[in-house]
């Protein structure tokens, strides 16, 4: 069978790229080896983790925070199997939604493992190893095979005692003591879920600083808030021997002062990053190879060195974020169709779905300092925002960084409730090269959290109205 485009992998990079290509009139097939469509994001990543985040937040709120509203609740309990069932139902609903979108857009799902098998006169050959193995051909191929959890050498992940993201999204009961290795996005999000549900959570991080990718002011605030909530976070540690048994794990580590320590826990989550998934793709069959970190090298338009072959999402450079992969999938489809798409990688928002959330777009203050760029900074606390107070969410702030001379916004950093939604305004502003004054002059609804964005922009000119 011959196609205009074959996409290998049905995660956000792959399935969204496939839909855009079909919208543009291409005959498209997607090769997916899993039983369900949607990739890491939908099956064991963004969507199930956010479902558990919400359940655990509701539980914590009902157990501890409703009394400030004058509401008395007694006998609160948590049904973990029901919580997991809800999460699974959301995943299944959304995965079936992608199957529906494939049918609607006449996209063929080739079930099996896809790998390159050379070229012929028509185009690029892709062998699909599934229940029925076949070789298909396409003028263009997008590799969107995503990433897998990085494991610690010599430590077996059984997803019962030692877990990666897959196991950590499916604990059938709340561990009494939960260890987490890695204080990155996934470790913090999943650690927070199980802490809210009652686990004593200890996070061990090898790096000497907390959330190094965030603006320093945000990481400082986050550390204060998260440790205040009860997360035990130790950074600058060196992990030693890890012993496991049917009952739990014992982790020997050296703390930042060089002292030998041990951590006993019932369950251990290993969240030390993700590695691009290029296993058995037979890249050499089409003259491709991975770089020293395992990524498929591409240019700013996701083109590989080989004509007609593209790669998007977690399998290429840049942040491992679902929306970055989606935008790359769309860009490649439009490129193949002869359009002139473009992604401004500086305007891709980052989000950490902790409570409160952390979100940012553009440069951090420490990056601007390192670049020697002259800038102005404005900050506004949610404690001075009426809507945040009404919602009992006074923690955090919005910080806006702008070029000293042109006042163009260079970065926006938010820690606070609904930061994931608020950051979209900043991304739009930055895409349109707005100045801080532009945001300061735009009418924002009152009372709303978004007013903090306006106030932080006004704070650059020392004219915030409510501070
Ligand atoms: P993936 O989603 O990894 O999909 C790749 C697909 O390719 C898989 O279905 C795989 O089975 C298939 N595949 C691989 N090799 C082959 C082959 N040879 N043949 C056929 N099929 C193949 N990002 C966010 O932006 N927001 C979040 O809130 C967020 N939360 C996360 C929470 C967790 C716990 C995790 C683990 C990740 C999270 N991420 C989040 C990251 C996000 O999931 C990834 O960035 C995103 O899924 C990458 O998309 P992708 O299309 O590149 O690949």
Short mmCIF file of C-alpha atoms in Angstrom, two decimals, residues 14-453:
data_model
loop_
_atom_site.label_atom_id
_atom_site.label_comp_id
_atom_site.label_asym_id
_atom_site.label_seq_id
_atom_site.Cartn_x
_atom_site.Cartn_y
_atom_site.Cartn_z
CA UNK A 14 2.26 11.81 15.67
CA UNK A 15 -1.53 11.81 15.80
CA UNK A 16 -1.89 15.59 15.59
CA UNK A 17 0.54 15.74 12.64
CA UNK A 18 -1.43 12.94 10.95
CA UNK A 19 -4.74 14.80 11.38
CA UNK A 20 -3.30 18.06 10.02
CA UNK A 21 -1.86 16.19 7.00
CA UNK A 22 -5.24 14.55 6.35
CA UNK A 23 -6.94 17.97 6.61
CA UNK A 24 -4.54 19.13 3.90
CA UNK A 25 -5.67 16.32 1.59
CA UNK A 26 -2.94 13.74 2.15
CA UNK A 27 -3.46 9.99 2.29
CA UNK A 28 -2.12 9.17 5.73
CA UNK A 29 -1.31 6.07 7.81
CA UNK A 30 -0.11 5.93 11.42
CA UNK A 31 1.90 2.96 12.69
CA UNK A 32 1.29 2.34 16.40
CA UNK A 33 2.50 -0.70 18.31
CA UNK A 34 0.46 -0.15 21.49
CA UNK A 35 -3.10 -1.45 21.81
CA UNK A 36 -4.37 2.09 22.24
CA UNK A 37 -3.71 5.36 20.43
CA UNK A 38 -2.41 8.52 22.12
CA UNK A 39 1.14 7.63 23.18
CA UNK A 40 2.76 8.40 26.52
CA UNK A 41 0.80 11.62 26.92
CA UNK A 42 -2.62 10.05 26.83
CA UNK A 43 -1.94 6.59 28.24
CA UNK A 44 0.71 7.01 30.94
CA UNK A 45 1.59 10.71 31.03
CA UNK A 46 -0.16 14.08 30.87
CA UNK A 47 -3.79 12.97 30.98
CA UNK A 48 -3.79 10.22 33.66
CA UNK A 49 -1.43 12.24 35.87
CA UNK A 50 -3.71 15.26 35.70
CA UNK A 51 -6.74 13.09 36.50
CA UNK A 52 -4.97 11.88 39.67
CA UNK A 53 -3.81 15.40 40.48
CA UNK A 54 -7.41 16.58 40.44
CA UNK A 55 -8.68 13.66 42.54
CA UNK A 56 -5.96 14.16 45.14
CA UNK A 57 -6.53 17.94 45.20
CA UNK A 58 -10.26 17.43 45.78
CA UNK A 59 -9.46 15.01 48.60
CA UNK A 60 -7.01 17.38 50.27
CA UNK A 61 -9.35 20.32 49.87
CA UNK A 62 -12.31 18.41 51.31
CA UNK A 63 -10.23 17.01 54.18
CA UNK A 64 -8.35 20.15 55.19
CA UNK A 65 -9.38 23.35 53.45
CA UNK A 66 -13.17 23.60 53.44
CA UNK A 67 -13.45 24.76 57.04
CA UNK A 68 -12.18 28.24 56.07
CA UNK A 69 -15.33 28.52 53.93
CA UNK A 70 -17.43 27.56 56.95
CA UNK A 71 -18.05 24.07 55.61
CA UNK A 72 -17.75 21.16 58.02
CA UNK A 73 -17.11 17.78 56.48
CA UNK A 74 -16.84 14.63 58.55
CA UNK A 75 -15.71 11.13 57.72
CA UNK A 76 -13.85 11.92 54.49
CA UNK A 77 -12.35 8.80 52.96
CA UNK A 78 -10.65 7.95 49.72
CA UNK A 79 -11.58 5.02 47.48
CA UNK A 80 -8.34 4.48 45.55
CA UNK A 81 -9.67 1.78 43.16
CA UNK A 82 -12.53 4.16 42.22
CA UNK A 83 -10.07 7.00 41.69
CA UNK A 84 -8.00 4.77 39.38
CA UNK A 85 -11.12 3.63 37.54
CA UNK A 86 -12.07 7.26 36.89
CA UNK A 87 -8.58 7.96 35.53
CA UNK A 88 -8.72 4.88 33.29
CA UNK A 89 -12.15 5.87 32.00
CA UNK A 90 -10.86 9.32 30.99
CA UNK A 91 -7.88 7.76 29.19
CA UNK A 92 -10.07 5.24 27.41
CA UNK A 93 -12.60 7.91 26.37
CA UNK A 94 -9.86 10.10 24.90
CA UNK A 95 -8.10 7.22 23.15
CA UNK A 96 -11.39 6.19 21.52
CA UNK A 97 -11.74 9.86 20.58
CA UNK A 98 -8.51 9.63 18.58
CA UNK A 99 -9.77 6.45 16.87
CA UNK A 100 -12.90 8.42 15.92
CA UNK A 101 -10.77 11.30 14.60
CA UNK A 102 -8.75 8.83 12.53
CA UNK A 103 -11.94 7.45 10.97
CA UNK A 104 -13.27 10.97 10.39
CA UNK A 105 -10.07 12.02 8.65
CA UNK A 106 -9.67 8.67 6.80
CA UNK A 107 -6.36 7.94 8.52
CA UNK A 108 -5.33 4.26 8.51
CA UNK A 109 -4.03 2.78 11.78
CA UNK A 110 -1.37 0.20 10.94
CA UNK A 111 -1.15 -1.90 14.11
CA UNK A 112 2.36 -3.03 14.92
CA UNK A 113 5.97 -1.97 15.32
CA UNK A 114 7.18 0.25 12.48
CA UNK A 115 10.74 0.35 11.18
CA UNK A 116 12.49 1.62 8.09
CA UNK A 117 13.14 -0.89 5.29
CA UNK A 118 14.95 1.26 2.71
CA UNK A 119 13.58 3.12 -0.31
CA UNK A 120 12.11 2.20 -3.70
CA UNK A 121 11.01 4.21 -6.75
CA UNK A 122 7.81 5.33 -5.03
CA UNK A 123 9.33 6.48 -1.75
CA UNK A 124 10.37 5.38 1.74
CA UNK A 125 9.62 1.81 2.83
CA UNK A 126 8.27 1.12 6.33
CA UNK A 127 7.95 -2.45 7.59
CA UNK A 128 5.14 -3.00 10.07
CA UNK A 129 5.54 -5.99 12.39
CA UNK A 130 2.13 -6.76 13.84
CA UNK A 131 -0.38 -9.58 13.77
CA UNK A 132 -0.18 -9.20 10.03
CA UNK A 133 3.24 -8.02 8.94
CA UNK A 134 3.44 -5.87 5.84
CA UNK A 135 5.68 -3.35 4.15
CA UNK A 136 4.14 -0.03 3.12
CA UNK A 137 5.57 2.90 1.20
CA UNK A 138 5.15 6.66 1.49
CA UNK A 139 6.51 9.83 -0.07
CA UNK A 140 7.06 11.19 3.43
CA UNK A 141 7.61 9.69 6.88
CA UNK A 142 7.39 11.37 10.28
CA UNK A 143 9.13 9.60 13.15
CA UNK A 144 7.17 10.36 16.34
CA UNK A 145 8.19 7.45 18.53
CA UNK A 146 8.46 9.51 21.72
CA UNK A 147 10.42 8.62 24.81
CA UNK A 148 10.66 6.08 27.63
CA UNK A 149 11.41 6.56 31.31
CA UNK A 150 15.13 6.55 32.09
CA UNK A 151 15.93 3.83 34.62
CA UNK A 152 18.79 3.64 37.11
CA UNK A 153 21.48 1.22 35.98
CA UNK A 154 21.19 -2.11 37.84
CA UNK A 155 17.80 -1.29 39.43
CA UNK A 156 14.94 -3.32 38.02
CA UNK A 157 11.67 -1.44 37.61
CA UNK A 158 8.91 -3.93 38.45
CA UNK A 159 6.22 -1.25 38.71
CA UNK A 160 5.17 -2.75 42.04
CA UNK A 161 7.90 -1.67 44.48
CA UNK A 162 10.22 0.20 42.13
CA UNK A 163 8.14 2.21 39.70
CA UNK A 164 8.48 4.56 36.78
CA UNK A 165 5.61 6.79 35.66
CA UNK A 166 3.50 3.79 34.60
CA UNK A 167 3.54 2.12 38.03
CA UNK A 168 3.28 5.43 39.91
CA UNK A 169 -0.01 6.18 38.15
CA UNK A 170 -1.53 2.91 39.31
CA UNK A 171 -0.71 2.26 43.00
CA UNK A 172 -3.71 0.29 44.25
CA UNK A 173 -3.28 1.72 47.76
CA UNK A 174 -1.57 4.75 49.29
CA UNK A 175 2.00 3.88 50.33
CA UNK A 176 2.84 4.84 53.88
CA UNK A 177 6.32 5.95 52.91
CA UNK A 178 7.05 6.88 49.33
CA UNK A 179 10.56 7.55 48.03
CA UNK A 180 11.08 9.51 44.81
CA UNK A 181 14.40 9.75 43.03
CA UNK A 182 14.43 12.91 40.91
CA UNK A 183 12.80 16.25 41.76
CA UNK A 184 11.91 17.07 38.15
CA UNK A 185 8.44 17.71 36.79
CA UNK A 186 7.24 14.09 36.95
CA UNK A 187 8.72 13.37 40.40
CA UNK A 188 7.16 16.51 41.87
CA UNK A 189 3.77 15.99 40.24
CA UNK A 190 3.44 12.32 41.21
CA UNK A 191 5.06 12.83 44.62
CA UNK A 192 2.50 15.58 45.32
CA UNK A 193 -0.41 13.33 44.29
CA UNK A 194 0.50 10.61 46.79
CA UNK A 195 1.41 13.11 49.53
CA UNK A 196 -2.04 14.68 49.26
CA UNK A 197 -3.55 11.21 49.58
CA UNK A 198 -1.61 10.58 52.80
CA UNK A 199 1.83 9.19 51.95
CA UNK A 200 4.96 10.52 53.62
CA UNK A 201 6.98 11.52 50.57
CA UNK A 202 10.75 12.00 50.41
CA UNK A 203 12.32 13.23 47.18
CA UNK A 204 16.04 12.75 46.55
CA UNK A 205 17.60 14.94 43.85
CA UNK A 206 21.17 14.69 42.59
CA UNK A 207 21.39 18.25 41.28
CA UNK A 208 22.58 20.90 43.73
CA UNK A 209 19.66 23.25 43.03
CA UNK A 210 15.89 22.88 43.04
CA UNK A 211 14.01 23.27 39.72
CA UNK A 212 17.02 24.72 37.94
CA UNK A 213 15.10 25.36 34.70
CA UNK A 214 12.69 27.75 36.46
CA UNK A 215 13.31 31.39 37.21
CA UNK A 216 15.22 31.53 40.51
CA UNK A 217 12.46 33.52 42.24
CA UNK A 218 9.93 30.84 41.29
CA UNK A 219 12.09 27.88 42.39
CA UNK A 220 12.70 29.59 45.72
CA UNK A 221 8.98 30.17 46.26
CA UNK A 222 8.16 26.62 45.09
CA UNK A 223 10.65 25.09 47.51
CA UNK A 224 9.18 27.08 50.38
CA UNK A 225 5.61 26.13 49.48
CA UNK A 226 6.20 22.45 48.69
CA UNK A 227 8.29 21.74 51.78
CA UNK A 228 5.69 23.69 53.81
CA UNK A 229 3.05 21.29 52.46
CA UNK A 230 5.05 18.37 53.82
CA UNK A 231 7.17 17.16 50.89
CA UNK A 232 10.66 16.25 52.14
CA UNK A 233 13.07 17.35 49.41
CA UNK A 234 16.82 16.74 49.62
CA UNK A 235 19.00 17.96 46.78
CA UNK A 236 22.71 17.57 46.08
CA UNK A 237 22.47 13.88 47.07
CA UNK A 238 24.47 10.99 45.68
CA UNK A 239 22.48 7.78 45.40
CA UNK A 240 24.30 4.65 46.57
CA UNK A 241 23.10 1.08 46.84
CA UNK A 242 19.38 0.41 46.58
CA UNK A 243 18.09 -2.81 48.13
CA UNK A 244 14.61 -4.00 47.33
CA UNK A 245 12.36 -6.66 48.85
CA UNK A 246 8.72 -7.64 48.55
CA UNK A 247 7.98 -5.05 51.26
CA UNK A 248 9.82 -2.03 49.98
CA UNK A 249 13.14 -0.41 49.15
CA UNK A 250 16.10 0.85 51.18
CA UNK A 251 18.11 3.58 49.51
CA UNK A 252 21.59 4.43 50.72
CA UNK A 253 22.64 7.96 49.78
CA UNK A 254 25.11 10.65 50.69
CA UNK A 255 23.48 13.98 51.53
CA UNK A 256 24.72 17.41 50.41
CA UNK A 257 26.92 17.65 53.52
CA UNK A 258 28.62 14.37 52.60
CA UNK A 259 26.90 12.40 55.37
CA UNK A 260 25.80 8.81 54.73
CA UNK A 261 22.00 8.44 54.98
CA UNK A 262 19.37 5.80 54.27
CA UNK A 263 15.78 6.09 53.20
CA UNK A 264 13.31 3.27 53.81
CA UNK A 265 10.14 3.30 51.78
CA UNK A 266 7.28 1.01 50.77
CA UNK A 267 7.40 2.19 47.19
CA UNK A 268 10.00 4.00 45.14
CA UNK A 269 9.38 6.15 42.08
CA UNK A 270 12.36 6.60 39.77
CA UNK A 271 11.83 9.80 37.80
CA UNK A 272 15.26 10.79 36.52
CA UNK A 273 14.27 11.90 33.06
CA UNK A 274 13.29 10.29 29.80
CA UNK A 275 15.22 8.85 26.89
CA UNK A 276 14.23 9.15 23.24
CA UNK A 277 12.74 5.96 21.85
CA UNK A 278 14.52 4.87 18.68
CA UNK A 279 14.66 1.18 19.45
CA UNK A 280 14.65 -1.07 16.42
CA UNK A 281 13.70 1.69 13.99
CA UNK A 282 16.41 0.54 11.57
CA UNK A 283 17.38 4.16 10.91
CA UNK A 284 20.47 2.96 9.03
CA UNK A 285 18.20 1.57 6.29
CA UNK A 286 17.51 5.16 5.23
CA UNK A 287 20.90 6.66 6.05
CA UNK A 288 19.99 8.09 9.48
CA UNK A 289 21.64 7.73 12.88
CA UNK A 290 20.95 9.07 16.35
CA UNK A 291 23.17 11.67 18.06
CA UNK A 292 25.27 10.99 21.17
CA UNK A 293 22.21 11.47 23.43
CA UNK A 294 20.02 9.16 21.37
CA UNK A 295 17.94 11.88 19.65
CA UNK A 296 17.28 11.96 15.90
CA UNK A 297 19.06 15.08 14.62
CA UNK A 298 16.72 17.58 12.91
CA UNK A 299 16.80 21.23 11.86
CA UNK A 300 14.46 23.99 13.06
CA UNK A 301 11.73 22.56 10.79
CA UNK A 302 12.08 18.97 12.06
CA UNK A 303 13.71 17.87 8.79
CA UNK A 304 16.25 15.05 9.14
CA UNK A 305 19.25 14.87 6.84
CA UNK A 306 17.25 12.58 4.52
CA UNK A 307 14.68 14.01 2.08
CA UNK A 308 11.08 13.18 2.96
CA UNK A 309 11.94 12.01 6.49
CA UNK A 310 11.02 14.15 9.51
CA UNK A 311 11.07 13.60 13.26
CA UNK A 312 8.98 15.37 15.92
CA UNK A 313 8.22 15.36 19.63
CA UNK A 314 10.26 13.71 22.37
CA UNK A 315 12.48 11.89 19.88
CA UNK A 316 14.11 15.20 18.84
CA UNK A 317 15.82 18.12 20.63
CA UNK A 318 13.88 20.60 22.71
CA UNK A 319 11.59 20.30 25.70
CA UNK A 320 9.79 16.97 26.17
CA UNK A 321 6.35 18.52 26.21
CA UNK A 322 3.22 17.28 24.49
CA UNK A 323 2.23 20.67 23.02
CA UNK A 324 5.72 21.16 21.57
CA UNK A 325 5.35 17.78 19.80
CA UNK A 326 1.87 18.70 18.57
CA UNK A 327 3.07 21.97 17.09
CA UNK A 328 5.97 20.18 15.39
CA UNK A 329 3.56 17.61 13.91
CA UNK A 330 1.38 20.39 12.50
CA UNK A 331 4.44 22.28 11.20
CA UNK A 332 5.76 19.22 9.33
CA UNK A 333 2.36 18.42 7.78
CA UNK A 334 2.08 22.00 6.52
CA UNK A 335 5.67 21.95 5.27
CA UNK A 336 4.99 18.78 3.26
CA UNK A 337 1.88 20.46 1.84
CA UNK A 338 4.07 23.31 0.55
CA UNK A 339 3.09 25.87 3.17
CA UNK A 340 5.54 28.03 5.16
CA UNK A 341 4.93 27.18 8.82
CA UNK A 342 7.22 28.21 11.63
CA UNK A 343 7.62 27.54 15.35
CA UNK A 344 9.12 30.13 17.67
CA UNK A 345 10.68 27.80 20.22
CA UNK A 346 11.16 30.75 22.60
CA UNK A 347 7.39 31.01 22.90
CA UNK A 348 6.68 27.45 24.01
CA UNK A 349 5.16 27.51 27.49
CA UNK A 350 6.39 25.14 30.21
CA UNK A 351 4.12 23.92 32.98
CA UNK A 352 4.59 21.97 36.20
CA UNK A 353 1.24 20.81 37.52
CA UNK A 354 1.99 21.00 41.19
CA UNK A 355 -0.22 22.84 43.65
CA UNK A 356 0.19 25.71 43.13
CA UNK A 357 1.08 25.31 39.49
CA UNK A 358 4.24 26.68 37.93
CA UNK A 359 4.27 27.96 34.36
CA UNK A 360 6.62 30.06 32.30
CA UNK A 361 7.46 31.15 28.81
CA UNK A 362 10.63 32.77 27.50
CA UNK A 363 13.78 33.69 29.36
CA UNK A 364 14.43 33.39 33.09
CA UNK A 365 16.08 36.27 34.94
CA UNK A 366 19.26 34.22 35.43
CA UNK A 367 19.40 33.53 31.67
CA UNK A 368 19.12 37.25 30.90
CA UNK A 369 21.91 37.98 33.39
CA UNK A 370 24.11 35.27 31.82
CA UNK A 371 23.41 36.70 28.35
CA UNK A 372 24.31 40.18 29.58
CA UNK A 373 20.96 41.48 28.38
CA UNK A 374 19.57 44.63 30.00
CA UNK A 375 16.07 44.06 31.32
CA UNK A 376 13.36 45.35 33.65
CA UNK A 377 11.37 43.19 36.00
CA UNK A 378 7.89 43.52 37.52
CA UNK A 379 6.24 41.19 40.00
CA UNK A 380 2.76 40.99 41.52
CA UNK A 381 1.65 38.63 44.32
CA UNK A 382 -1.60 36.69 44.24
CA UNK A 383 -1.98 37.69 47.91
CA UNK A 384 -3.04 41.12 46.54
CA UNK A 385 -5.49 39.68 43.99
CA UNK A 386 -9.11 39.58 45.12
CA UNK A 387 -10.08 36.58 43.02
CA UNK A 388 -7.13 34.52 44.38
CA UNK A 389 -8.12 35.42 47.94
CA UNK A 390 -11.73 34.48 47.25
CA UNK A 391 -10.52 31.12 45.96
CA UNK A 392 -8.35 30.66 49.06
CA UNK A 393 -5.25 30.57 46.79
CA UNK A 394 -3.08 33.50 47.86
CA UNK A 395 0.24 31.75 47.20
CA UNK A 396 2.65 32.75 44.47
CA UNK A 397 3.08 35.59 42.01
CA UNK A 398 3.42 36.64 38.40
CA UNK A 399 6.78 38.00 37.26
CA UNK A 400 7.28 39.75 33.93
CA UNK A 401 10.69 40.41 32.39
CA UNK A 402 11.01 42.95 29.59
CA UNK A 403 13.83 44.40 27.53
CA UNK A 404 15.14 47.55 29.20
CA UNK A 405 15.04 49.65 26.05
CA UNK A 406 12.23 48.28 23.84
CA UNK A 407 10.18 46.91 26.76
CA UNK A 408 9.40 43.83 24.66
CA UNK A 409 8.38 40.96 26.96
CA UNK A 410 11.23 38.47 27.24
CA UNK A 411 9.83 36.10 29.84
CA UNK A 412 6.82 35.56 32.09
CA UNK A 413 6.97 33.36 35.19
CA UNK A 414 3.96 32.34 37.21
CA UNK A 415 3.60 30.31 40.35
CA UNK A 416 0.02 30.15 41.49
CA UNK A 417 -3.37 28.65 40.94
CA UNK A 418 -4.27 28.10 37.26
CA UNK A 419 -0.81 29.16 36.09
CA UNK A 420 -1.18 26.62 33.25
CA UNK A 421 -4.11 28.60 31.84
CA UNK A 422 -2.75 32.06 32.64
CA UNK A 423 0.52 31.42 30.80
CA UNK A 424 -1.36 31.25 27.48
CA UNK A 425 -1.83 35.05 27.58
CA UNK A 426 1.91 35.47 28.01
CA UNK A 427 2.62 33.10 25.09
CA UNK A 428 0.26 35.08 22.84
CA UNK A 429 1.87 38.34 23.95
CA UNK A 430 5.35 37.04 23.23
CA UNK A 431 4.37 35.58 19.82
CA UNK A 432 3.05 39.05 18.91
CA UNK A 433 6.20 40.68 20.33
CA UNK A 434 4.10 42.67 22.78
CA UNK A 435 5.68 45.08 25.22
CA UNK A 436 4.93 45.04 28.94
CA UNK A 437 3.09 48.32 28.38
CA UNK A 438 0.76 46.59 25.88
CA UNK A 439 -0.34 44.12 28.58
CA UNK A 440 -0.60 46.94 31.11
CA UNK A 441 -2.96 48.85 28.79
CA UNK A 442 -5.23 45.90 27.94
CA UNK A 443 -8.47 45.63 29.90
CA UNK A 444 -8.52 42.42 31.99
CA UNK A 445 -11.68 41.03 33.63
CA UNK A 446 -12.25 41.80 37.29
CA UNK A 447 -12.01 39.96 39.56
CA UNK A 448 -9.78 37.42 37.85
CA UNK A 449 -6.38 35.85 38.36
CA UNK A 450 -5.38 37.34 34.99
CA UNK A 451 -5.31 40.79 36.59
CA UNK A 452 -2.06 39.70 38.26
CA UNK A 453 -0.50 39.46 34.79
#
